[in-house]
Coordinates of C-alpha atoms in Angstrom, one line a residue:
Chain A
M1 CA 0.1 -0.3 0.3
M2 CA 2.6 2.3 1.1
A3 CA 4.6 1.9 -2.6
A4 CA 1.2 2.5 -4.5
I5 CA 1.1 5.8 -2.2
R6 CA 4.2 7.0 -3.2
V7 CA 3.4 6.6 -6.8
E8 CA 0.4 8.0 -6.9
Y9 CA 1.9 11.1 -5.0
E10 CA 4.5 11.1 -7.2
K11 CA 2.1 11.3 -10.1
L12 CA -0.1 13.9 -8.6
V13 CA 2.7 16.3 -7.5
R14 CA 4.4 16.4 -10.3
R15 CA 1.4 17.0 -12.5
P16 CA 0.6 20.5 -13.5
A17 CA -3.1 20.4 -12.9
L18 CA -2.7 20.2 -8.9
W19 CA -0.3 23.5 -9.3
W20 CA -2.8 25.1 -12.1
S21 CA -5.7 24.5 -9.4
A22 CA -4.0 26.0 -6.7
V23 CA -3.1 29.0 -8.8
A24 CA -6.6 29.2 -10.0
A25 CA -7.9 29.0 -6.3
A26 CA -5.5 31.6 -5.5
A27 CA -6.6 33.8 -8.7
M28 CA -10.1 33.4 -7.8
S29 CA -9.7 34.1 -4.2
I30 CA -7.8 37.6 -4.8
V31 CA -9.8 38.6 -7.8
F32 CA -13.4 37.7 -6.5
G33 CA -13.1 37.8 -3.0
Y34 CA -10.9 41.4 -2.7
V35 CA -10.3 43.1 -5.9
I36 CA -13.6 43.1 -7.6
P37 CA -15.2 43.8 -4.0
Y38 CA -12.6 46.4 -3.4
L39 CA -13.0 48.2 -7.0
V40 CA -16.8 48.0 -6.5
G41 CA -16.6 50.4 -3.3
T42 CA -16.4 50.3 -0.2
D43 CA -18.7 52.1 2.6
G44 CA -18.1 55.6 1.6
D45 CA -19.9 55.5 -1.7
A46 CA -22.6 53.2 -0.6
A47 CA -26.0 53.9 -1.4
P48 CA -28.0 52.8 1.4
G49 CA -30.2 49.7 1.2
S50 CA -29.1 48.7 -2.1
E51 CA -28.2 44.9 -2.8
P52 CA -25.4 43.0 -4.5
G53 CA -25.4 44.1 -8.1
E54 CA -27.2 47.1 -7.9
P55 CA -26.2 50.6 -8.7
G56 CA -24.7 52.4 -5.4
Y57 CA -24.2 48.9 -3.9
S58 CA -21.2 48.8 -1.5
V59 CA -19.1 46.0 0.1
P60 CA -18.3 46.7 3.5
L61 CA -14.8 47.4 4.1
E62 CA -14.4 45.6 7.4
T63 CA -15.3 42.5 5.5
L64 CA -12.2 42.7 3.6
L65 CA -9.8 43.4 6.4
P66 CA -7.4 40.3 7.6
E67 CA -9.6 39.8 10.8
Q68 CA -12.3 38.6 8.4
L69 CA -10.3 36.5 6.0
V70 CA -11.8 32.9 7.2
E71 CA -15.4 34.4 6.4
N72 CA -14.2 35.7 3.0
A73 CA -12.1 33.1 1.6
I74 CA -14.4 30.3 2.6
S75 CA -17.4 31.7 0.6
G76 CA -16.3 31.0 -2.7
F77 CA -15.7 27.3 -1.7
P78 CA -18.8 25.6 -1.8
L79 CA -19.5 26.7 -5.6
F80 CA -16.3 27.9 -7.6
Y81 CA -13.3 25.8 -5.5
L82 CA -15.7 22.5 -5.1
A83 CA -16.3 23.0 -8.7
L84 CA -12.1 23.0 -8.9
A85 CA -11.9 20.1 -6.6
L86 CA -14.2 17.8 -9.1
V87 CA -12.4 18.7 -12.0
L88 CA -9.0 18.0 -10.3
G89 CA -10.5 14.8 -9.1
A90 CA -11.9 13.8 -12.7
L91 CA -8.8 14.7 -14.5
T92 CA -6.7 12.3 -11.9
S93 CA -8.6 9.3 -12.9
G94 CA -10.1 10.1 -16.1
S95 CA -6.6 10.7 -17.7
E96 CA -5.6 7.3 -16.6
Y97 CA -8.3 6.0 -19.6
T98 CA -7.2 8.7 -21.8
W99 CA -3.6 8.1 -21.5
R100 CA -3.9 4.2 -21.1
T101 CA -2.2 4.2 -18.0
I102 CA -5.0 2.3 -16.2
R103 CA -3.5 -0.5 -17.9
S104 CA -0.3 -0.4 -16.2
V105 CA -2.0 0.8 -12.7
V106 CA -3.6 -2.8 -13.0
L107 CA -0.9 -4.6 -14.8
W108 CA 1.9 -3.6 -12.2
G109 CA 0.0 -2.5 -9.1
P110 CA -0.3 -4.4 -6.1
G111 CA -4.2 -4.8 -6.6
R112 CA -7.2 -2.3 -8.1
V113 CA -8.9 -1.5 -5.0
T114 CA -5.2 -0.8 -3.4
M115 CA -4.5 1.2 -6.1
L116 CA -7.7 3.0 -6.2
A117 CA -7.5 3.8 -2.2
A118 CA -4.0 5.1 -2.6
K119 CA -5.4 7.5 -5.6
S120 CA -8.1 8.6 -3.0
I121 CA -5.9 9.3 -0.5
V122 CA -3.2 11.0 -2.1
L123 CA -5.8 13.5 -3.8
V124 CA -7.9 14.0 -0.9
V125 CA -4.4 15.1 1.1
A126 CA -3.3 17.0 -1.7
V127 CA -6.2 19.4 -2.2
V128 CA -4.9 20.9 1.0
V129 CA -2.8 22.9 -1.4
V130 CA -5.6 24.2 -2.9
A131 CA -7.2 25.5 0.2
V132 CA -4.2 26.9 1.8
A133 CA -3.3 28.8 -1.6
A134 CA -7.1 30.2 -1.2
F135 CA -6.5 31.2 2.5
A136 CA -2.6 32.5 1.9
A137 CA -4.0 34.8 -1.3
G138 CA -6.7 36.1 0.3
A139 CA -4.4 37.0 3.5
A140 CA -2.3 38.4 1.2
S141 CA -5.0 40.8 -0.4
S142 CA -6.4 41.5 2.9
W143 CA -3.3 42.5 4.5
V144 CA -2.6 44.9 1.4
I145 CA -5.9 46.4 1.9
A146 CA -5.6 47.2 5.3
I147 CA -2.6 48.9 4.6
V148 CA -3.6 50.6 1.9
E149 CA -7.0 51.9 3.6
N150 CA -4.5 52.4 6.9
E151 CA -7.0 49.8 8.8
S152 CA -6.3 47.4 11.3
A153 CA -4.1 44.5 10.0
S154 CA -4.3 42.2 12.8
P155 CA -4.9 38.4 11.7
P156 CA -8.1 36.2 12.6
P157 CA -7.3 33.7 15.7
V158 CA -5.4 30.9 14.5
G159 CA -8.3 28.6 16.1
E160 CA -10.8 30.3 13.4
V161 CA -8.2 29.8 10.5
L162 CA -7.7 26.4 11.4
R163 CA -11.2 25.5 11.5
G164 CA -11.9 27.7 8.3
L165 CA -9.0 25.8 6.5
G166 CA -10.6 22.3 8.0
A167 CA -13.9 22.8 6.3
A168 CA -12.3 24.2 3.3
W169 CA -10.2 20.9 3.2
L170 CA -13.3 19.0 3.8
I171 CA -15.3 20.8 0.8
L172 CA -12.6 20.2 -1.5
A173 CA -12.0 16.4 -0.9
V174 CA -15.6 15.8 -1.4
G175 CA -15.5 17.6 -4.7
A176 CA -12.3 15.8 -5.8
V177 CA -13.5 12.2 -4.6
L178 CA -16.5 12.7 -6.3
G179 CA -14.7 13.6 -9.5
L180 CA -12.2 10.8 -9.1
A181 CA -15.5 8.3 -8.7
G182 CA -16.7 10.1 -12.0
G183 CA -13.7 9.7 -13.8
V184 CA -13.5 5.8 -13.1
L185 CA -17.4 5.2 -13.7
A186 CA -17.4 7.2 -17.0
R187 CA -13.6 6.3 -18.0
S188 CA -12.7 9.7 -19.1
S189 CA -12.4 13.0 -17.5
G190 CA -14.0 15.2 -20.1
A191 CA -17.8 14.3 -19.5
V192 CA -17.6 14.2 -16.0
I193 CA -16.1 17.6 -15.9
G194 CA -18.9 18.9 -18.3
A195 CA -21.6 16.9 -16.2
G196 CA -20.0 18.0 -13.1
L197 CA -20.0 21.7 -13.7
V198 CA -23.9 21.8 -15.3
Y199 CA -24.9 19.7 -12.1
L200 CA -23.0 22.2 -9.5
F201 CA -23.9 25.5 -11.5
V202 CA -27.5 24.5 -12.5
V203 CA -28.9 21.5 -10.8
E204 CA -28.0 22.2 -7.3
L205 CA -28.5 26.0 -7.3
L206 CA -32.0 25.5 -9.2
L207 CA -32.9 22.8 -6.9
R208 CA -32.2 25.3 -3.6
T209 CA -34.6 27.9 -5.1
F210 CA -37.4 26.0 -4.8
V211 CA -36.4 24.6 -1.4
S212 CA -39.2 26.4 0.2
R213 CA -41.9 25.6 -1.8
S214 CA -41.7 21.7 -1.5
E215 CA -41.1 19.4 1.4
V216 CA -39.4 16.6 -1.0
I217 CA -37.3 19.1 -2.9
E218 CA -35.9 20.4 0.4
V219 CA -35.0 16.9 1.7
T220 CA -33.4 16.0 -1.6
A221 CA -31.5 19.4 -1.6
K222 CA -30.1 18.9 2.0
A223 CA -28.9 15.5 1.1
L224 CA -26.5 16.8 -1.6
P225 CA -23.3 17.6 -1.5
G226 CA -23.4 21.3 -2.4
T227 CA -25.9 21.9 -0.1
N228 CA -24.0 20.7 2.8
A229 CA -20.7 22.4 1.4
G230 CA -22.7 25.6 1.5
S231 CA -24.0 25.2 4.9
L232 CA -20.7 24.4 6.2
A233 CA -19.3 27.6 4.8
G234 CA -22.1 29.5 6.2
T235 CA -21.2 29.0 9.7
F236 CA -18.4 30.9 9.4
A237 CA -20.3 33.9 8.1
E238 CA -22.9 36.3 9.6
T239 CA -25.0 36.2 7.0
T240 CA -25.4 34.0 3.7
E241 CA -26.6 36.7 1.0
G242 CA -24.2 37.5 -1.7
A243 CA -22.2 34.5 -1.8
P244 CA -22.8 31.8 -4.1
G245 CA -23.6 28.3 -2.9
V246 CA -23.5 29.7 0.5
N247 CA -26.8 28.6 2.7
D248 CA -28.0 28.2 6.2
L249 CA -30.0 25.0 5.4
V250 CA -28.7 22.3 7.5
G251 CA -26.6 22.5 10.5
T252 CA -22.7 22.4 10.8
G253 CA -22.8 18.5 12.5
Q254 CA -25.1 17.7 9.3
A255 CA -22.9 19.3 6.8
I256 CA -19.7 17.8 8.2
A257 CA -21.7 13.9 8.2
V258 CA -23.2 14.4 4.8
L259 CA -19.7 15.4 3.4
L260 CA -18.1 12.8 5.0
A261 CA -20.8 10.4 3.8
W262 CA -20.6 11.6 0.2
M263 CA -16.4 11.1 0.2
V264 CA -17.0 7.3 1.7
V265 CA -19.9 6.6 -1.0
G266 CA -17.3 8.0 -3.9
V267 CA -14.6 6.0 -2.9
V268 CA -16.7 2.7 -2.3
V269 CA -18.5 3.0 -5.7
S270 CA -15.4 4.0 -7.2
A271 CA -13.2 1.2 -5.8
A272 CA -16.3 -1.6 -6.4
V273 CA -16.8 -0.4 -10.0
F274 CA -12.9 -0.6 -10.6
A275 CA -12.4 -3.9 -9.0
R276 CA -14.9 -5.4 -11.2
R277 CA -14.9 -3.8 -14.7
D278 CA -12.8 -4.9 -17.5
V279 CA -10.1 -2.6 -18.5
H280 CA -10.4 -2.2 -22.3
A281 CA -8.1 1.2 -22.9
Chain B
M1 CA -17.6 -23.7 -14.7
S2 CA -15.8 -21.3 -12.7
P3 CA -14.1 -18.4 -15.0
S4 CA -10.8 -18.4 -13.8
T5 CA -9.1 -20.3 -10.6
S6 CA -5.5 -21.3 -9.9
T7 CA -3.8 -24.9 -9.9
P8 CA -0.6 -25.9 -9.0
D9 CA 2.8 -24.9 -11.1
D10 CA 3.7 -28.3 -13.4
G11 CA 6.2 -26.8 -15.6
V12 CA 3.7 -25.1 -17.8
A13 CA 3.7 -21.1 -17.9
I14 CA 0.0 -20.5 -19.3
R15 CA -2.7 -23.2 -19.6
T16 CA -6.6 -21.8 -21.1
S17 CA -8.7 -24.4 -20.6
Q18 CA -12.1 -23.3 -23.0
L19 CA -11.1 -19.8 -22.9
T20 CA -14.2 -18.0 -24.0
R21 CA -14.8 -13.6 -24.3
R22 CA -18.2 -12.4 -25.4
F23 CA -19.1 -9.2 -26.1
G24 CA -22.6 -8.9 -26.5
D25 CA -23.8 -11.2 -28.8
E26 CA -20.1 -11.4 -30.5
T27 CA -17.7 -14.5 -29.3
V28 CA -14.2 -12.8 -29.5
V29 CA -12.4 -15.7 -28.3
D30 CA -14.1 -18.9 -28.2
S31 CA -13.2 -21.9 -26.4
I32 CA -9.6 -21.8 -26.7
D33 CA -6.9 -24.1 -25.1
L34 CA -3.8 -22.9 -24.9
E35 CA -0.4 -24.2 -23.5
V36 CA 2.6 -22.4 -23.0
R37 CA 5.4 -24.3 -21.7
R38 CA 8.2 -22.6 -19.1
G39 CA 11.4 -21.1 -21.0
E40 CA 9.6 -21.2 -24.4
L41 CA 9.5 -18.1 -26.7
F42 CA 5.8 -18.7 -27.8
G43 CA 4.4 -17.2 -30.9
L44 CA 0.6 -16.0 -30.9
L45 CA -0.4 -15.5 -34.5
G46 CA -3.5 -14.4 -36.2
P47 CA -4.7 -11.2 -38.4
N48 CA -5.9 -7.9 -36.7
G49 CA -9.2 -8.6 -35.0
S50 CA -9.0 -12.4 -34.4
G51 CA -8.5 -12.1 -30.8
K52 CA -5.3 -12.6 -29.9
S53 CA -5.1 -9.3 -28.2
T54 CA -8.3 -10.2 -26.3
T55 CA -6.8 -13.5 -25.1
L56 CA -3.6 -11.5 -23.9
R57 CA -5.6 -9.0 -21.9
M58 CA -7.3 -12.6 -20.1
L59 CA -3.9 -13.5 -19.5
T60 CA -2.6 -10.5 -17.8
G61 CA -5.9 -9.9 -16.2
L62 CA -7.2 -6.5 -17.7
I63 CA -10.5 -8.4 -18.7
R64 CA -12.2 -11.5 -17.5
P65 CA -13.2 -14.4 -19.4
S66 CA -16.7 -15.2 -19.8
S67 CA -16.2 -18.7 -19.5
G68 CA -13.1 -21.1 -18.9
R69 CA -10.4 -21.4 -17.0
V70 CA -6.7 -19.5 -17.2
D71 CA -3.7 -20.1 -15.3
V72 CA -1.1 -17.9 -15.4
L73 CA 2.5 -19.2 -13.4
G74 CA -0.3 -21.4 -12.1
K75 CA -2.2 -18.6 -10.5
K76 CA -5.2 -16.4 -11.2
P77 CA -3.9 -13.6 -14.0
G78 CA -3.5 -10.4 -12.4
T79 CA -2.4 -11.9 -9.0
T80 CA 1.5 -11.6 -9.6
P81 CA 2.4 -8.9 -11.2
Q82 CA 6.1 -9.3 -9.6
R83 CA 6.3 -12.1 -12.1
V84 CA 4.6 -11.0 -15.1
G85 CA 5.8 -8.3 -17.8
A86 CA 3.4 -7.3 -20.3
V87 CA 3.2 -4.8 -23.0
I88 CA -0.7 -4.7 -24.6
E89 CA -0.9 -2.8 -27.7
E90 CA 0.5 0.1 -27.4
P91 CA 2.3 1.2 -24.6
A92 CA 0.5 3.6 -22.3
V93 CA 3.0 6.7 -20.7
Y94 CA 2.1 9.5 -18.4
P95 CA 3.1 12.4 -20.9
Y96 CA 4.3 15.0 -18.4
L97 CA 6.6 12.7 -16.6
S98 CA 10.1 12.0 -18.2
G99 CA 10.9 8.6 -19.6
R100 CA 13.0 7.5 -16.6
K101 CA 10.3 8.8 -13.9
N102 CA 7.9 6.4 -16.0
L103 CA 10.1 3.9 -15.5
E104 CA 10.7 4.3 -12.0
L105 CA 6.9 4.7 -10.4
L106 CA 6.3 1.2 -12.4
A107 CA 9.7 -0.3 -11.0
R108 CA 8.6 1.0 -7.5
L109 CA 5.2 -0.7 -7.6
V110 CA 6.8 -4.2 -8.5
G111 CA 9.9 -3.6 -6.0
A112 CA 12.5 -3.5 -8.8
G113 CA 15.1 -0.8 -7.9
P114 CA 17.0 2.4 -9.6
D115 CA 19.6 -0.1 -10.9
A116 CA 17.1 -2.1 -12.7
V117 CA 15.9 1.4 -14.3
E118 CA 19.0 2.7 -15.5
E119 CA 19.7 -1.0 -16.8
Q120 CA 16.9 -1.2 -18.6
L121 CA 17.0 2.3 -20.5
E122 CA 20.5 1.3 -21.5
T123 CA 19.5 -2.0 -22.9
L124 CA 16.6 -0.1 -24.5
G125 CA 18.5 2.6 -25.7
L126 CA 16.7 5.1 -24.1
A127 CA 18.9 6.5 -22.0
D128 CA 20.1 9.5 -23.8
A129 CA 16.3 10.5 -23.7
A130 CA 15.5 9.3 -20.6
D131 CA 14.9 12.7 -19.1
R132 CA 12.8 14.1 -21.9
P133 CA 8.7 14.3 -21.3
A134 CA 7.7 10.9 -22.3
G135 CA 4.6 12.4 -24.3
G136 CA 7.4 13.8 -26.8
Y137 CA 8.3 10.4 -27.7
S138 CA 8.1 8.7 -30.8
T139 CA 6.1 5.4 -31.2
G140 CA 9.5 3.7 -31.6
M141 CA 10.8 5.2 -28.1
R142 CA 7.1 4.5 -26.4
Q143 CA 7.7 1.1 -27.6
R144 CA 10.7 0.6 -26.4
L145 CA 10.1 2.3 -23.0
G146 CA 7.1 -0.1 -22.9
I147 CA 9.6 -3.3 -23.1
A148 CA 11.6 -1.9 -20.6
A149 CA 8.8 -1.3 -18.3
A150 CA 7.8 -4.6 -18.9
L151 CA 11.2 -6.3 -18.1
V152 CA 12.4 -3.9 -15.4
H153 CA 11.7 -6.7 -12.5
D154 CA 12.9 -9.4 -14.6
P155 CA 9.9 -11.3 -14.7
D156 CA 9.7 -14.9 -15.5
L157 CA 6.6 -14.3 -17.8
L158 CA 6.9 -11.7 -20.4
L159 CA 3.6 -11.1 -22.7
L160 CA 4.4 -8.8 -25.7
D161 CA 1.4 -7.9 -28.1
E162 CA 3.0 -6.3 -31.6
P163 CA 6.0 -5.7 -30.0
S164 CA 7.5 -4.4 -33.4
A165 CA 4.4 -1.8 -34.1
G166 CA 5.6 1.5 -35.2
L167 CA 9.4 0.5 -35.3
D168 CA 11.3 0.8 -38.1
P169 CA 13.4 -2.3 -39.6
S170 CA 16.6 -1.5 -37.4
G171 CA 14.2 -1.0 -34.6
M172 CA 12.4 -4.2 -35.4
V173 CA 15.9 -6.3 -35.7
E174 CA 17.0 -4.8 -32.5
I175 CA 14.0 -6.2 -30.8
R176 CA 14.1 -9.5 -32.5
E177 CA 17.7 -9.8 -30.8
L178 CA 16.6 -8.6 -27.7
L179 CA 13.7 -11.4 -27.4
E180 CA 16.1 -13.8 -28.9
R181 CA 18.9 -13.0 -25.9
L182 CA 15.9 -13.0 -22.9
A183 CA 14.7 -16.5 -24.2
G184 CA 16.0 -19.4 -22.7
G185 CA 16.6 -20.5 -18.9
T186 CA 12.8 -20.5 -16.9
R187 CA 11.9 -17.0 -18.8
T188 CA 9.0 -17.6 -20.9
I189 CA 8.2 -15.1 -23.9
V190 CA 4.6 -14.9 -25.7
V191 CA 4.7 -12.8 -28.5
S192 CA 1.4 -12.0 -30.4
S193 CA 2.3 -10.4 -34.0
H194 CA 0.5 -10.6 -37.2
L195 CA 3.9 -10.2 -38.8
L196 CA 4.7 -13.8 -40.0
T197 CA 8.5 -13.5 -40.3
E198 CA 8.6 -11.9 -37.2
I199 CA 7.1 -14.9 -35.5
D200 CA 9.2 -17.4 -38.0
Q201 CA 12.5 -15.9 -37.0
I202 CA 12.2 -16.0 -33.2
C203 CA 9.6 -18.6 -31.9
D204 CA 9.9 -22.2 -30.9
R205 CA 6.1 -23.0 -30.8
V206 CA 3.1 -21.2 -32.5
A207 CA -0.7 -20.6 -31.7
V208 CA -2.7 -19.2 -34.7
I209 CA -5.9 -18.0 -33.7
H210 CA -8.5 -17.2 -36.6
N211 CA -12.0 -15.5 -35.9
G212 CA -11.4 -16.0 -32.0
R213 CA -10.8 -19.9 -32.3
L214 CA -7.2 -21.7 -32.2
V215 CA -6.9 -23.2 -35.8
F216 CA -3.1 -24.5 -35.0
Q217 CA -0.8 -25.0 -31.8
G218 CA 2.3 -26.9 -31.9
E219 CA 6.2 -26.6 -33.0
L220 CA 6.7 -23.9 -35.7
D221 CA 8.7 -26.9 -38.0
E222 CA 5.1 -28.5 -37.6
L223 CA 3.2 -25.7 -39.0
H224 CA 6.0 -25.8 -41.9
R225 CA 5.4 -29.2 -42.6
G226 CA 2.0 -29.1 -42.8
D227 CA -0.5 -32.2 -42.7
S228 CA 0.3 -33.4 -46.5
E229 CA 3.7 -35.3 -47.1
E230 CA 5.6 -33.9 -50.1
L231 CA 9.2 -33.5 -51.1
Q232 CA 10.6 -30.8 -52.9
A233 CA 13.6 -31.2 -55.5
R234 CA 16.0 -29.2 -57.7
L235 CA 16.8 -30.9 -60.9
R236 CA 17.6 -30.9 -64.2
P237 CA 16.5 -31.2 -66.8
R238 CA 12.8 -31.1 -65.6
D239 CA 11.0 -32.9 -68.6
A240 CA 13.2 -35.9 -68.0
A241 CA 12.3 -35.8 -63.9
T242 CA 8.3 -35.3 -64.5
K243 CA 8.6 -38.1 -67.0
A244 CA 10.6 -40.2 -64.2
L245 CA 7.7 -39.3 -61.6
D246 CA 5.1 -39.9 -64.2
D247 CA 6.0 -43.6 -64.5
L248 CA 6.3 -44.2 -60.7
D249 CA 2.6 -42.5 -60.9
I250 CA 3.5 -39.8 -58.6
G251 CA 2.0 -36.3 -58.8
H252 CA 4.0 -33.0 -59.0
R253 CA 4.1 -29.6 -59.7
D254 CA 5.8 -26.3 -59.8
D255 CA 6.6 -23.9 -56.4
G256 CA 7.0 -21.0 -58.8
D257 CA 10.3 -20.9 -57.2
G258 CA 12.2 -23.2 -59.7
R259 CA 11.7 -26.0 -57.6
L260 CA 9.5 -29.4 -58.6
V261 CA 7.3 -30.7 -55.5
I262 CA 6.6 -33.8 -55.7
G263 CA 3.6 -35.6 -54.1
A264 CA 5.3 -38.4 -52.1
G265 CA 6.5 -38.9 -48.5
P266 CA 10.2 -39.1 -47.3
D267 CA 10.2 -43.0 -47.5
R268 CA 10.1 -42.7 -51.4
T269 CA 12.9 -40.7 -51.3
P270 CA 15.4 -43.5 -52.5
E271 CA 13.1 -44.6 -55.1
I272 CA 12.6 -41.3 -56.6
V273 CA 16.4 -41.0 -56.7
R274 CA 17.0 -44.0 -58.3
A275 CA 14.3 -43.4 -61.0
F276 CA 15.8 -40.0 -61.5
V277 CA 19.2 -41.3 -61.8
D278 CA 17.9 -43.8 -64.3
A279 CA 16.2 -41.2 -66.3
D280 CA 19.7 -39.5 -66.5
V281 CA 18.3 -36.2 -64.0
D282 CA 20.9 -34.5 -62.4
V283 CA 19.7 -34.0 -58.8
Y284 CA 21.2 -30.7 -56.7
E285 CA 18.4 -31.1 -54.1
I286 CA 15.8 -33.0 -52.8
G287 CA 14.0 -33.1 -49.3
E288 CA 11.1 -33.1 -47.3
R289 CA 8.8 -30.0 -48.6
R290 CA 8.9 -27.3 -46.0
R291 CA 6.1 -24.3 -46.6
S292 CA 6.5 -21.1 -46.2
L293 CA 4.9 -19.7 -42.6
E294 CA 2.8 -17.6 -44.9
E295 CA 1.6 -21.0 -46.8
A296 CA 0.9 -22.7 -43.6
Y297 CA -0.9 -19.9 -42.3
M298 CA -3.0 -19.4 -45.0
E299 CA -3.5 -23.2 -45.2
V300 CA -4.8 -23.6 -41.6
T301 CA -6.7 -20.2 -41.4
S302 CA -8.8 -21.1 -44.4
S303 CA -9.7 -24.8 -43.6

């Protein structure tokens, strides 16, 4: 098992996709978390009562300062970074089929389930890099804004940062494992990335808009990974308004439990399929 | 019948019994009984789409049989990666990794050390290109990298599917020489190919698969000889020779290559030679007729 983990680790850390994901996460954190809100304008220019997207809307300056790093940084995770992790997961397994290296994995590996378990473990650990990149970029951006605006640059409590990173990691891990499972099931990455993005950005978001109208939809939505990721991120926010995907539909405990359950489902289903299915690549 | 179980090792490297694989309604491999002995260089012949690759995939555990039994080194296929090396169809590589790193990763999985990696890179002539990304390798280089990967752990059984595919003539000669060097001892090599000359030059025994069925299995010599007993002779003058054969009531025909094919077995050679001498026919060469592999192949696949 250790040999398989080391091999999967080397394959992933040498793969540009992992580092591009981290760069993309950092860039999104800077651009959408700080640059655009800052350019939209802060308190001084506010039109009273305006909503996000309306003329005169303004972002409270304190949300862009280091003290609110966690709340700001994690708001992108339930949707954008979850999608990023899903893409990374799908690429990790789907490319093995595209490149036909899945044959090598099966022929040389110590066993199909062992190889898939090793790949899952490495991927789940590796997405920490993406979470850290997003938080680090957010921290740097907020510090610059604090200096420019001559505001307090005091950091948030370490415990809160660690809790935020933990939540961010869990969200990314679920996305990555589901992407990996999709890659195994579809035996490619392209189809999974397409379907996964449509699911996250359209299906789940649409479903959540009808939660208040139907109990069935509400129960369904509360079991979905995106909803629970949004609720986990929502525990760090004073308000869930304005951040896409962030919600307060379920409590923290349930969100964590459901996300972990999705992770287990992803690993078990992909392992079961991979163990039994012929390799035609 | 259980699709595949293990049996004790009895000097046979590969044994299949009624091995069958269906895809939907199509039977791609049909009740094949194959036996490959330890230490031999065995050829698997057949046209493209005959079922060779599917058979090899079942031998490596990549796909499972629909029915029948497979034993590879006395075990279930795919359970002894440390003892089996394989290149199935075109070799697969991680394009963003160097050739060396591709090899190192596979070596690590089967417990082979860095020395074995360097040795194979050297043997397969990839040392100079070892640090370049494998995605930029030519087909021939990929093929050699695939063979290096198959050999890196010094396996007891080597399964090679079309090892010369994509190689230029000198590359094909190199691979052939490599296989001849590797053969012998306890290592068993199975080479699948549709190139008859390749198989003819290197293999001890062959199996011919046609439309998913095993139509011949045995010594290469046996395939060359075929069932019919014939002699072939180089002699002059031809008219006197054919008259002498007519007098003995023995059929004959030209082989199209200046030789006379005589419809009689080796036991009648002395009688025929005496008749030629009596008829003032100069005999330059006479012996059992050996068909070309191409002729033999066409015959077994058309029957």
